[in-house]
Tab-separated table of C-alpha atoms and ligand atoms in Angstrom:
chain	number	residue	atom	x	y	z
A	1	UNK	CA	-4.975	-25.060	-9.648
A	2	UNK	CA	-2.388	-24.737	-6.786
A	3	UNK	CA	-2.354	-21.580	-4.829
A	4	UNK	CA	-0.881	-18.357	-6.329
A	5	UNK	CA	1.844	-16.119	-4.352
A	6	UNK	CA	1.786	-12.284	-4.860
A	7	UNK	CA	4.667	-10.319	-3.477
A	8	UNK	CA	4.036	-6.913	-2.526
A	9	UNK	CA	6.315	-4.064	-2.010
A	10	UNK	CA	5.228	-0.878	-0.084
A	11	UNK	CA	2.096	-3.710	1.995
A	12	UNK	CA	2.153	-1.267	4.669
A	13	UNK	CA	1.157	1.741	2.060
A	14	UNK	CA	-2.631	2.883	1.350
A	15	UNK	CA	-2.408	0.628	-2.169
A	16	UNK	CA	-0.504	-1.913	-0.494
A	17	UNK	CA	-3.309	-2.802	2.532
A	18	UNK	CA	-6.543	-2.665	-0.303
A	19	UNK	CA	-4.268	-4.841	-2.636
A	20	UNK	CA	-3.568	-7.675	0.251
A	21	UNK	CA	-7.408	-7.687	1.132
A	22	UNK	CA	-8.368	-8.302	-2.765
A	23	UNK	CA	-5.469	-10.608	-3.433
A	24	UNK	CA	-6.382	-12.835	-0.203
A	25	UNK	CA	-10.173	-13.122	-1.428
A	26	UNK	CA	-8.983	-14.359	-4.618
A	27	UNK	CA	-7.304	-16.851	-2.063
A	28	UNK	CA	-3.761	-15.943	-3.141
A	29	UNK	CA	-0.991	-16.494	-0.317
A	30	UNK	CA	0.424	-12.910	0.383
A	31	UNK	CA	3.833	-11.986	1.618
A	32	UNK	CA	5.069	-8.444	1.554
A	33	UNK	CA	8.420	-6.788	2.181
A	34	UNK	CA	8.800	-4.975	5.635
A	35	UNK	CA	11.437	-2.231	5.437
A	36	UNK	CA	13.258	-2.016	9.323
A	37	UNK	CA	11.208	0.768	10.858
A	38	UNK	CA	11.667	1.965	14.947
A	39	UNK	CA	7.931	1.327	15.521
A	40	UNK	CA	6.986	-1.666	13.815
A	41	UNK	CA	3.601	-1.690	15.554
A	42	UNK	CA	2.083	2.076	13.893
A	43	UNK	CA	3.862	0.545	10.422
A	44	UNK	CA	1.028	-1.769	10.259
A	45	UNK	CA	-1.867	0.674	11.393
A	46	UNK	CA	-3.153	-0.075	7.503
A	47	UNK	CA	-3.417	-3.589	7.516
A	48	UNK	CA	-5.302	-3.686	10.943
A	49	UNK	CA	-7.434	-1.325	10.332
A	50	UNK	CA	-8.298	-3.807	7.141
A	51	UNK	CA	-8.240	-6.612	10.092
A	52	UNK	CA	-5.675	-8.746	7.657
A	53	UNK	CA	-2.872	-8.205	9.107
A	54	UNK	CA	-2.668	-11.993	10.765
A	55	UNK	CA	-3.671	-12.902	7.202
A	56	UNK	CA	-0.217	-11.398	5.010
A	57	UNK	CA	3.760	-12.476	5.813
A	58	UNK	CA	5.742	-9.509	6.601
A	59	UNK	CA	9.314	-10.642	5.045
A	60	UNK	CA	12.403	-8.022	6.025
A	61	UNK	CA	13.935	-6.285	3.461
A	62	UNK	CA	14.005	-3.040	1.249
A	63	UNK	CA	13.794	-1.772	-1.806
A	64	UNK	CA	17.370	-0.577	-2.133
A	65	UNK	CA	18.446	-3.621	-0.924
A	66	UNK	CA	18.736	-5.844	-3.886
A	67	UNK	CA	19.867	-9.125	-1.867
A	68	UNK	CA	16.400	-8.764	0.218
A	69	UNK	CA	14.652	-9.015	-2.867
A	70	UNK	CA	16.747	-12.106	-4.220
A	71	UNK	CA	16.645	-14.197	-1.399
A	72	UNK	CA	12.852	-13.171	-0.661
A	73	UNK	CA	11.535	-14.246	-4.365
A	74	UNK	CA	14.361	-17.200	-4.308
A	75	UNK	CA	12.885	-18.712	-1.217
A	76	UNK	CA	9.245	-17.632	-1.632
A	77	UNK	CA	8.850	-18.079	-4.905
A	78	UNK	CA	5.898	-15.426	-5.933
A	79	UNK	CA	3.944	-15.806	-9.276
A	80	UNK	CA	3.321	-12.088	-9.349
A	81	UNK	CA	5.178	-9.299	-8.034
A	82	UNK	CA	3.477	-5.628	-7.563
A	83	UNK	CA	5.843	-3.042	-6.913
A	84	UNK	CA	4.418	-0.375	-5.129
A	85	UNK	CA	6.652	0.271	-2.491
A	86	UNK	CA	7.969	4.187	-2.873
A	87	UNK	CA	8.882	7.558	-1.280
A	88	UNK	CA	5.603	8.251	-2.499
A	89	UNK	CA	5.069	12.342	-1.468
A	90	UNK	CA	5.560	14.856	-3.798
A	91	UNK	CA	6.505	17.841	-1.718
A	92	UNK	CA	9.166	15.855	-0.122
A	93	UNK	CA	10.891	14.567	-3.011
A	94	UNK	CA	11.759	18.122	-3.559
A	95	UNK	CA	13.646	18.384	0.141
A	96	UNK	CA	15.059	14.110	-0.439
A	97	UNK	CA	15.472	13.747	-3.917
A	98	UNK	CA	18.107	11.670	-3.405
A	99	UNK	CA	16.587	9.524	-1.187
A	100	UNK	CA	13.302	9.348	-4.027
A	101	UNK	CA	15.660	8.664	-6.899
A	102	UNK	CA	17.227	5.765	-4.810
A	103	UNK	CA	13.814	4.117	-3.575
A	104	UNK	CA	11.406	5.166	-6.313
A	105	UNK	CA	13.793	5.064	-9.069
A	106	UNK	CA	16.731	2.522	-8.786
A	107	UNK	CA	14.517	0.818	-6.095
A	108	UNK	CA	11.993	-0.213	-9.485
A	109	UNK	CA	15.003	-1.269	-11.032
A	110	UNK	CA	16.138	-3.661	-7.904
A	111	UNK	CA	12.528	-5.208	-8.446
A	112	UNK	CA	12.798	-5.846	-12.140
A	113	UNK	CA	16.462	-6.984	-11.149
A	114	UNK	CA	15.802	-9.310	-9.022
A	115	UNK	CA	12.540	-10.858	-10.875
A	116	UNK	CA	15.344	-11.456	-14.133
A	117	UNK	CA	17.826	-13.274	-12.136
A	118	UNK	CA	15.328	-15.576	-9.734
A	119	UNK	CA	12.436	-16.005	-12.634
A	120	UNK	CA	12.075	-14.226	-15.523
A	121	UNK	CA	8.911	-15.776	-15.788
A	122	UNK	CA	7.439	-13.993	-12.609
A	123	UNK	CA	4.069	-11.318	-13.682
A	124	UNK	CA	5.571	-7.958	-12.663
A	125	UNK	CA	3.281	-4.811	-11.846
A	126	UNK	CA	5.331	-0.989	-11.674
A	127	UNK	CA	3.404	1.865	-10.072
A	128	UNK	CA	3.266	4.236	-12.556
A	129	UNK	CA	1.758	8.065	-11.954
A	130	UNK	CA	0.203	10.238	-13.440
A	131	UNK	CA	2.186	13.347	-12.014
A	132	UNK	CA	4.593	11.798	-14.890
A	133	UNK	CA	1.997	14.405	-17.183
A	134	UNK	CA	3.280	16.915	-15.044
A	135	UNK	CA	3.293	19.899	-17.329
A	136	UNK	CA	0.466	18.474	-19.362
A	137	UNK	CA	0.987	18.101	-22.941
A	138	UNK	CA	-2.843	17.444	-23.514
A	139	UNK	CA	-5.690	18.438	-21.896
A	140	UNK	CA	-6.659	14.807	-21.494
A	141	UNK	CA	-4.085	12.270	-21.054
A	142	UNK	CA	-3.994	8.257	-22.730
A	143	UNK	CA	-1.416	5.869	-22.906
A	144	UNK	CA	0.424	7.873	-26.195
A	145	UNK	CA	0.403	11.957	-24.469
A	146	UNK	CA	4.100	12.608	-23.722
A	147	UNK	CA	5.703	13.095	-20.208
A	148	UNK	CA	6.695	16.405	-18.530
A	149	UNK	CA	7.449	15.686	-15.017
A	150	UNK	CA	7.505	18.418	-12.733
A	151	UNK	CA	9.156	16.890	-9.663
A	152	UNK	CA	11.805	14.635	-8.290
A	153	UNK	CA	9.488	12.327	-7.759
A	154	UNK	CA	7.679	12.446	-10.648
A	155	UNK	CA	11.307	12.515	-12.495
A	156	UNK	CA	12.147	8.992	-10.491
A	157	UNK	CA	8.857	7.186	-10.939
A	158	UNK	CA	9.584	7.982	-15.138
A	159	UNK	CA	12.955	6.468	-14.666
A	160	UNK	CA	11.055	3.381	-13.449
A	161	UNK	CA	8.306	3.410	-16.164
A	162	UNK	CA	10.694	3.513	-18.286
A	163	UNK	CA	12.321	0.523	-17.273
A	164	UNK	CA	9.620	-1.516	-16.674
A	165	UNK	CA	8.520	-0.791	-20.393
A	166	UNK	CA	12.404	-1.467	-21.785
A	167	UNK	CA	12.354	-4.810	-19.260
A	168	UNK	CA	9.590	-6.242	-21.441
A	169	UNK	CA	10.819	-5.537	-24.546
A	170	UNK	CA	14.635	-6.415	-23.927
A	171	UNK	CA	14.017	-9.364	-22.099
A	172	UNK	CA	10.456	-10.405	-23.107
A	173	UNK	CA	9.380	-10.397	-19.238
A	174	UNK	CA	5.620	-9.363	-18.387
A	175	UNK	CA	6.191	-6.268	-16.963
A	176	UNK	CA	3.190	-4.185	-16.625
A	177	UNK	CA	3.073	0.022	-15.910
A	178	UNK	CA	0.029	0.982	-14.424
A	179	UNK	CA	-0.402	5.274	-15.089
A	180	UNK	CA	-2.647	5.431	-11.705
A	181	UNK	CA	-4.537	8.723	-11.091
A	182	UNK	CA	-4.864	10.144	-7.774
A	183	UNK	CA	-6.697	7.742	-5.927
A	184	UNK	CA	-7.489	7.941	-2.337
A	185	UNK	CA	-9.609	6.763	0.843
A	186	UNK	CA	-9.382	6.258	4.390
A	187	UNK	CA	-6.348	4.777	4.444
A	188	UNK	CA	-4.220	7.493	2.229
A	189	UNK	CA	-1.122	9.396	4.270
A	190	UNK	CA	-2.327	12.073	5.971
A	191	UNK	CA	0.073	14.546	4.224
A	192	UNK	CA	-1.745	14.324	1.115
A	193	UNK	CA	-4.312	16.774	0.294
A	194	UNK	CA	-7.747	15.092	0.669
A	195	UNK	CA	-7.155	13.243	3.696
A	196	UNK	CA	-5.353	16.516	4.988
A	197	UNK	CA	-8.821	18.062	4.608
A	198	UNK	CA	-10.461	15.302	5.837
A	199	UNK	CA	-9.108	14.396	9.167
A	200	UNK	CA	-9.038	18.653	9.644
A	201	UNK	CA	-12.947	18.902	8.995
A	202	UNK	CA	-13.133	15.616	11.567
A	203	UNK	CA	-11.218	18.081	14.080
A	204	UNK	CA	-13.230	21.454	13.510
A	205	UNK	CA	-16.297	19.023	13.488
A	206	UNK	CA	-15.688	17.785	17.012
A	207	UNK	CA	-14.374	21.168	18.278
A	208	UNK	CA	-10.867	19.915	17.819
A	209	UNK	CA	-9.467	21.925	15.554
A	210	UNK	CA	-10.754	25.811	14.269
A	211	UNK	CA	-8.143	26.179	11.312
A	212	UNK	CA	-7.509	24.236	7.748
A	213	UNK	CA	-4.123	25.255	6.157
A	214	UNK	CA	-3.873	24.786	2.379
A	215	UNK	CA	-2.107	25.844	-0.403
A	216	UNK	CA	-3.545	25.987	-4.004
A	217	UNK	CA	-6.586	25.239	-3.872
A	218	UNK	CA	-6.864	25.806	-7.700
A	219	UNK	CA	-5.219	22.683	-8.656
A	220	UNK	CA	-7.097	19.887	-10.197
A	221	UNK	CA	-6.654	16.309	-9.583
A	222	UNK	CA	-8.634	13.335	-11.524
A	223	UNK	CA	-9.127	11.571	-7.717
A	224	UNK	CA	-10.254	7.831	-7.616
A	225	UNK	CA	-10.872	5.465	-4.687
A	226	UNK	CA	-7.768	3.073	-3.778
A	227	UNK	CA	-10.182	0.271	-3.367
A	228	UNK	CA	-11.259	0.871	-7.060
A	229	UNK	CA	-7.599	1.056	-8.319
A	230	UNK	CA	-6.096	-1.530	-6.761
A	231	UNK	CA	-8.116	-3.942	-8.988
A	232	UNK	CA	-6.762	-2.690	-12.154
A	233	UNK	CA	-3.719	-3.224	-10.574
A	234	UNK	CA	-4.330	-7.371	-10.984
A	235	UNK	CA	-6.464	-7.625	-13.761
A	236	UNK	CA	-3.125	-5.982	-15.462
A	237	UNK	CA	-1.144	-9.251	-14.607
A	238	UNK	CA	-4.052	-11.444	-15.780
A	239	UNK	CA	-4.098	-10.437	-19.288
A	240	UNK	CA	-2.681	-12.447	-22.144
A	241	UNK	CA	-0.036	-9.630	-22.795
A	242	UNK	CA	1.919	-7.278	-21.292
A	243	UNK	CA	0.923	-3.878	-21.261
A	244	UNK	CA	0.343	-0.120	-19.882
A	245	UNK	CA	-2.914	1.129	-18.791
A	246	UNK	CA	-3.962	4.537	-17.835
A	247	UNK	CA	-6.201	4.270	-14.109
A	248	UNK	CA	-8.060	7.230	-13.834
A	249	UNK	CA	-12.127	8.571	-13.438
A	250	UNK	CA	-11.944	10.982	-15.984
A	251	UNK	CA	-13.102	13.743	-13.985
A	252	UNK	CA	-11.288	16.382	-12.677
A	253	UNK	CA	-12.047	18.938	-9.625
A	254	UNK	CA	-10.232	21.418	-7.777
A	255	UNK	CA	-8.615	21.371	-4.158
A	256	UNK	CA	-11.298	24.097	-3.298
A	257	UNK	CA	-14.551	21.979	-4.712
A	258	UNK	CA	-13.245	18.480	-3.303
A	259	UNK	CA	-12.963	20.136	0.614
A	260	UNK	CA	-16.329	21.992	0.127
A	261	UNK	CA	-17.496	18.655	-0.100
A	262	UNK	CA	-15.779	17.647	2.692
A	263	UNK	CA	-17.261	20.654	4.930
A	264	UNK	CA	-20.270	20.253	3.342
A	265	UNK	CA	-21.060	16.925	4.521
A	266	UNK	CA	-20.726	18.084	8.254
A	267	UNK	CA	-22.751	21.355	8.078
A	268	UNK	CA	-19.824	23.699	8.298
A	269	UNK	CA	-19.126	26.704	5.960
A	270	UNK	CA	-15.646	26.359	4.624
A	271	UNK	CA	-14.641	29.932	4.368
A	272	UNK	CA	-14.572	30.204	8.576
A	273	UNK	CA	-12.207	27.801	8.884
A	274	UNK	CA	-9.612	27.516	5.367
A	275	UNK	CA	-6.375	29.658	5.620
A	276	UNK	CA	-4.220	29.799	2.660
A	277	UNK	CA	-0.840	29.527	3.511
A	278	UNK	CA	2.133	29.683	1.224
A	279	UNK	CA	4.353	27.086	3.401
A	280	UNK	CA	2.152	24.983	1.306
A	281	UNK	CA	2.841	25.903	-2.227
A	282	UNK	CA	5.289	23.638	-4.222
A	283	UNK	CA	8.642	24.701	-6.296
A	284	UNK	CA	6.790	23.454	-9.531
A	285	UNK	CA	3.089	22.784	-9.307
A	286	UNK	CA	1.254	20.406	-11.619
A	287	UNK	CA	-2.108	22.628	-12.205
A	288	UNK	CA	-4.380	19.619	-13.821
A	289	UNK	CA	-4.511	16.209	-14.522
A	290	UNK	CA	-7.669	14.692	-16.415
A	291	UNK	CA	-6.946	10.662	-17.418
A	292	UNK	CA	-9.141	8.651	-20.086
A	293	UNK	CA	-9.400	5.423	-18.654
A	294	UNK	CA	-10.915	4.411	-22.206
A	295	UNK	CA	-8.022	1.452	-22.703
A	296	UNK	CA	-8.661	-0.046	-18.988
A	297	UNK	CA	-12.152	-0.205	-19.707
A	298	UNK	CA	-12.137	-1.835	-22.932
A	299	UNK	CA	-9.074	-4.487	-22.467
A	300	UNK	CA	-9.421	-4.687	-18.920
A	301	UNK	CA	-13.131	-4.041	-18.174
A	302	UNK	CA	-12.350	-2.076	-15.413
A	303	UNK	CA	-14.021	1.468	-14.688
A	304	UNK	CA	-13.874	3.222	-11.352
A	305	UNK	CA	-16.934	2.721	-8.966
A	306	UNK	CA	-16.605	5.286	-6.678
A	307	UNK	CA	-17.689	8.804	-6.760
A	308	UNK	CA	-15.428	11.647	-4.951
A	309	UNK	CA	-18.803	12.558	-3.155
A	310	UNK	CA	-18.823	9.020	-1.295
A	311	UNK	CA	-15.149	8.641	-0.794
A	312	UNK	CA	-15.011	11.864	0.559
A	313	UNK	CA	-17.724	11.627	3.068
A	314	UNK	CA	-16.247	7.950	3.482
A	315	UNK	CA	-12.882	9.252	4.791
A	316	UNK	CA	-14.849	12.362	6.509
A	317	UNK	CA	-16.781	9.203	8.636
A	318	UNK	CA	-13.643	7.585	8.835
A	319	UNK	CA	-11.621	10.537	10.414
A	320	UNK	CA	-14.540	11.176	12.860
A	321	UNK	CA	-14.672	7.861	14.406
A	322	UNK	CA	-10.780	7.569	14.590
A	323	UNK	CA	-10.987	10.264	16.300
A	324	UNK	CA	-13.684	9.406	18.480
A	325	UNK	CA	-11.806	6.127	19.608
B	401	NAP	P1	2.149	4.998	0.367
B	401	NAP	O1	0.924	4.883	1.205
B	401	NAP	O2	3.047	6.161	0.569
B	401	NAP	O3	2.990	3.643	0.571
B	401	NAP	C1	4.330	3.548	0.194
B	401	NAP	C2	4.894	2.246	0.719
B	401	NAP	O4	6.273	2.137	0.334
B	401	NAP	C3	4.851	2.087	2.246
B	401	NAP	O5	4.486	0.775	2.564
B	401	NAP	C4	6.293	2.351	2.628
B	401	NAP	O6	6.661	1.741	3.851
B	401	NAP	C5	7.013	1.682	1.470
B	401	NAP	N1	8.417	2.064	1.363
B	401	NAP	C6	8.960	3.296	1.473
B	401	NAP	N2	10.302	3.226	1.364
B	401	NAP	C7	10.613	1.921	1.181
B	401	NAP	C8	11.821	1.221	1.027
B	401	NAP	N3	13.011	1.843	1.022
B	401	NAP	N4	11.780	-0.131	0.876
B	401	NAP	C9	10.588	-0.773	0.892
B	401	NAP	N5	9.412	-0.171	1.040
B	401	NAP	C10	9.415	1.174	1.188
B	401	NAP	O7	1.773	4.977	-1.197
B	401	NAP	P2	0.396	4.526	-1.896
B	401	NAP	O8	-0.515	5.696	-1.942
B	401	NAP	O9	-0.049	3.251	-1.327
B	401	NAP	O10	0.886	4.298	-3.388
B	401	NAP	C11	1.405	3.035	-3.796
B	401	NAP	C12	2.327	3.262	-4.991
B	401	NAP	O11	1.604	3.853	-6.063
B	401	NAP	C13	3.500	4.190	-4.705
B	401	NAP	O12	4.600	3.732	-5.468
B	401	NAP	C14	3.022	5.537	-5.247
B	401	NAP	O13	4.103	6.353	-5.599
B	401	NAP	C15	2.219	5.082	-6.440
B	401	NAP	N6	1.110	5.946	-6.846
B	401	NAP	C16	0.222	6.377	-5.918
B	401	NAP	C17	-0.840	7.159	-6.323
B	401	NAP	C18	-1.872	7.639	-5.330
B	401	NAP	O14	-2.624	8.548	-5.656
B	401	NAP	N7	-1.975	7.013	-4.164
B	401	NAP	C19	-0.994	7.507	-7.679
B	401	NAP	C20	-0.088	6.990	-8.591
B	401	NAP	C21	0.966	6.205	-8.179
B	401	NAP	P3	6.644	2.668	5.197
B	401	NAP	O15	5.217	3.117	5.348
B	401	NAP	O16	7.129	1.741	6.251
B	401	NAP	O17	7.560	3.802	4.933
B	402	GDP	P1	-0.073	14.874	-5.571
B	402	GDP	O1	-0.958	15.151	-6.747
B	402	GDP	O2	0.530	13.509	-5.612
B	402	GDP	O3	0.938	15.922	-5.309
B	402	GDP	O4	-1.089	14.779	-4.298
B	402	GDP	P2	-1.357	15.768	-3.081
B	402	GDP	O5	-2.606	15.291	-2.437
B	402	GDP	O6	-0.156	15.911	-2.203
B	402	GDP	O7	-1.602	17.186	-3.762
B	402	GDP	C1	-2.652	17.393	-4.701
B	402	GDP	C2	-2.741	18.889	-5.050
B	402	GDP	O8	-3.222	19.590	-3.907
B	402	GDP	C3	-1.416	19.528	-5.436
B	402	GDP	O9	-1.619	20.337	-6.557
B	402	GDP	C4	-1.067	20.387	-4.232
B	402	GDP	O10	-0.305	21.561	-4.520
B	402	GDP	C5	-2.466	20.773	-3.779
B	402	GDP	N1	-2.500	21.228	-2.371
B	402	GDP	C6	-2.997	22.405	-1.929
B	402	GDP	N2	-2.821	22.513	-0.600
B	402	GDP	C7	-2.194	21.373	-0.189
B	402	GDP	C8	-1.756	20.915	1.080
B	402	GDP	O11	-1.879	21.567	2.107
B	402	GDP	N3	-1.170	19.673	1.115
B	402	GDP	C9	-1.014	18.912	-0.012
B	402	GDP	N4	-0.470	17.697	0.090
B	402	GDP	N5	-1.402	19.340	-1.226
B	402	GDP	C10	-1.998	20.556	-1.320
C-alpha cells in the first residue's frame, strides 16, 4: 500500500505534536499548516521537545485563510485531514471572541471547505469539546446529552461540530467529531490549569517560586493524557463509517484534588503556598464535566491508559527538569 498523507492543522499545539509522533510511526508522511508567527523558532518548542520536528513539513498558511488550505491539499494531496488547529483557551475567548468565532468557528468551516472543493473523498477529523456540555444537561455525558455552551469558545467549537456533522450528511463526506475531554501532559499551554499547577509546584520545589494563584478550585474536569487521546483521534478516520465519539476517562476530580497531587508528589503541603485569587474566576464557569467513553471503547476499542496520578507527576518531572536546563 503506498504511503498515506495526514494534514494537520494546529501541528505546533499539545494534540498536534503527540498526533505527528503517532501518525509518523504508522509511517504516514506528515505535513502541517504553519500560521506566520514573529518567532518561528519557540512555535515549534512542541515538536522538538518530541525530537520530530526534522520528521513533519511545516506548509504556510492559516486557518482563516481559505486559499492556504486549497492550494496546500491541491498540491499535497492528504488522505486524511485532522483539524485541530484553534484559539483553543477558554478564558480568552471571552476577551477575543471575535477572533475565536473566526479561527475556531468559520476556521472549521474553511477546513471542511476546502476538503469539498479539492477531494471530497479526503477522511476529515473536527476537534470537538466537551466544554460544548457546558451547563450540563446530565450528570454524565454520551454522544445523545444536549449542548449548553457556556463560552465563546465553547459557542464557536459547536458551530463547527455542527458543521462537520451537517458536512457528512449533506454531502456524504467522512467527517468525523471527536467530543475530547480535557486531556493534558507535558506539552499542554501553560495557561491551562494543570500545567499552571504544575510548572508552579516545579518553581516552589526548586525555591523558585513561594505562591500558586488559582481560581475555583471546585471545578471538576474528566482530565485524560494527550498521548492517550490523540489515538482516538485516528482510529476515528479508520472506521468503516463516519461518526462522533465521546473521548473521555470517565472520572472526574476537582482543581483542588488534581494540584494536591501535584504538591503531593514533591513533599510540599499545598495550603502554604495556594492563593485564591478572583482575577482567575471566569464570566460563566462550567462546574463539571464527567464523559462515558462507552461508544469509543466498544466501536473503536479505545480506552484511556493513563491515570491523572502518572500524568500529573509526569508533567511535575517534566516542569522540574525544564527548569533545571
Ligand atoms: P493548542 O495547544 O492550543 O494548539 C492550538 C493550535 O492551533 C496551535 O498549533 C496554534 O498555533 C494553532 N492555531 C491557532 N490559531 C491558528 C490559525 N489562525 N491558523 C492555524 N492554526 C492556528 O490546543 P490543543 O490542546 O493541542 O488542542 C487541539 C484541539 O483540540 C484544539 O482545537 C482544541 O480546541 C481542541 N480540544 C482540546 C482539548 C484539550 O483538553 N486539550 C479538549 C477538547 C478539544 P500557534 O501555537 O502558532 O498559535
Ligand atoms: P478548560 O476546561 O478548557 O477551561 O481548561 P482549564 O484548564 O483552563 O480550566 C479548567 C478548570 O480549572 C476551569 O473550571 C477553571 O475555572 C478552573 N481554574 C481554576 N483556577 C484556574 C486558573 O488559575 N487557570 C485556569 N486556566 N483554570 C483555572
Amino acid at each position: 500500500m503506498s504511503q498515506k498523507t495526514a494534514f494537520i492543522t494546529g501541528i505546533t499545539g499539545q494534540d498536534g505534536a503527540y498526533l505527528s509522533q503517532l501518525l509518523l510511526q504508522k509511517d504516514y508522511r506528515v505535513i502541517g499548516l504553519a500560521p506566520r508567527r514573529s518567532s518561528s523558532d519557540l512555535a515549534n518548542w512542541r515538536l522538538d521537545w518530541l525530537g520530530i520536528t526534522d520528521q513533519v513539513e511545516l506548509l504556510e498558511g492559516d486557518l482563516t485563510d481559505l486559499a492556504s488550505l486549497i492550494r496546500i491539499m491541491t498540491e499535497h494531496k492528504p488522505d486524511e485531514v485532522y483539524n485541530l488547529g484553534a484559539q483553543s483557551f477558554v478564558k480568552a475567548s471571552w476577551q477575543q471572541p471575535i477572533l475565536t468565532g473566526t479561527v475556531t468557528g468559520i476556521g472549521a468551516v474553511n477546513v471542511l471547505e476546502a476538503v469539498r472543493i479539492v477531494n471530497p473523498a479526503i477522511r476529515c477529523y473536527q476537534a470537538s469539546t466537551s466544554e460544548m456540555y457546558g451547563l450540563v444537561q446530565e450528570p454524565v455525558q454520551t454522544e445523545t446529552t444536549p449542548f449548553y455552551p457556556r463560552s465563546p469558545y465553547a459557542a464557536a467549537k459547536l458551530y463547527a461540530h455542527w458543521m462537520t456533522v451537517n458536512y457528512r450528511e449533506s454531502f456524504g463526506m467522512f467527517t468525523c467529531s471527536g467530543v475530547l475531554f480535557n486531556h493534558e501532559s507535558p506539552l499542554r499551554g501553560i495557561e491551562f490549569v494543570t500545567r499552571k499547577v504544575t510548572d508552579a509546584v516545579a518553581r516552589i520545589h526548586l525555591g523558585l517560586a513561594d505562591e500558586l494563584r488559582l481560581g475555583n478550585i471546585d471545578a471538576k474536569r474528566d482530565w485524560g493524557h494527550a498521548r492517550d487521546y490523540v489515538r482516538a483521534m485516528w482510529l476515528m478516520l479508520q472506521q468503516d463509517k463516519a461518526d462522533d465519539y465521546v473521548v473521555a476517562t470517565g472520572r472526574t476530580t476537582t482543581v483542588r484534588e488534581m494540584a494536591e497531587i501535584a504538591f503531593r508528589h514533591v513533599d510540599l503541603n499545598m495550603e502554604r503556598h495556594l492563593v485564591i485569587d478572583p482575577a482567575f474566576f471566569r464570566p460563566a464557569e462550567v462546574d463539571i464535566l464527567l464523559g462515558d467513553p462507552t461508544k469509543a471503547k466498544t466501536t473503536l476499542g479505545w480506552s484511556a491508559e493513563t491515570s491523572l496520578e502518572n500524568m500529573i507527576c509526569e508533567m511535575v518531572d517534566a516542569d522540574i527538569a525544564r527548569l533545571k536546563s
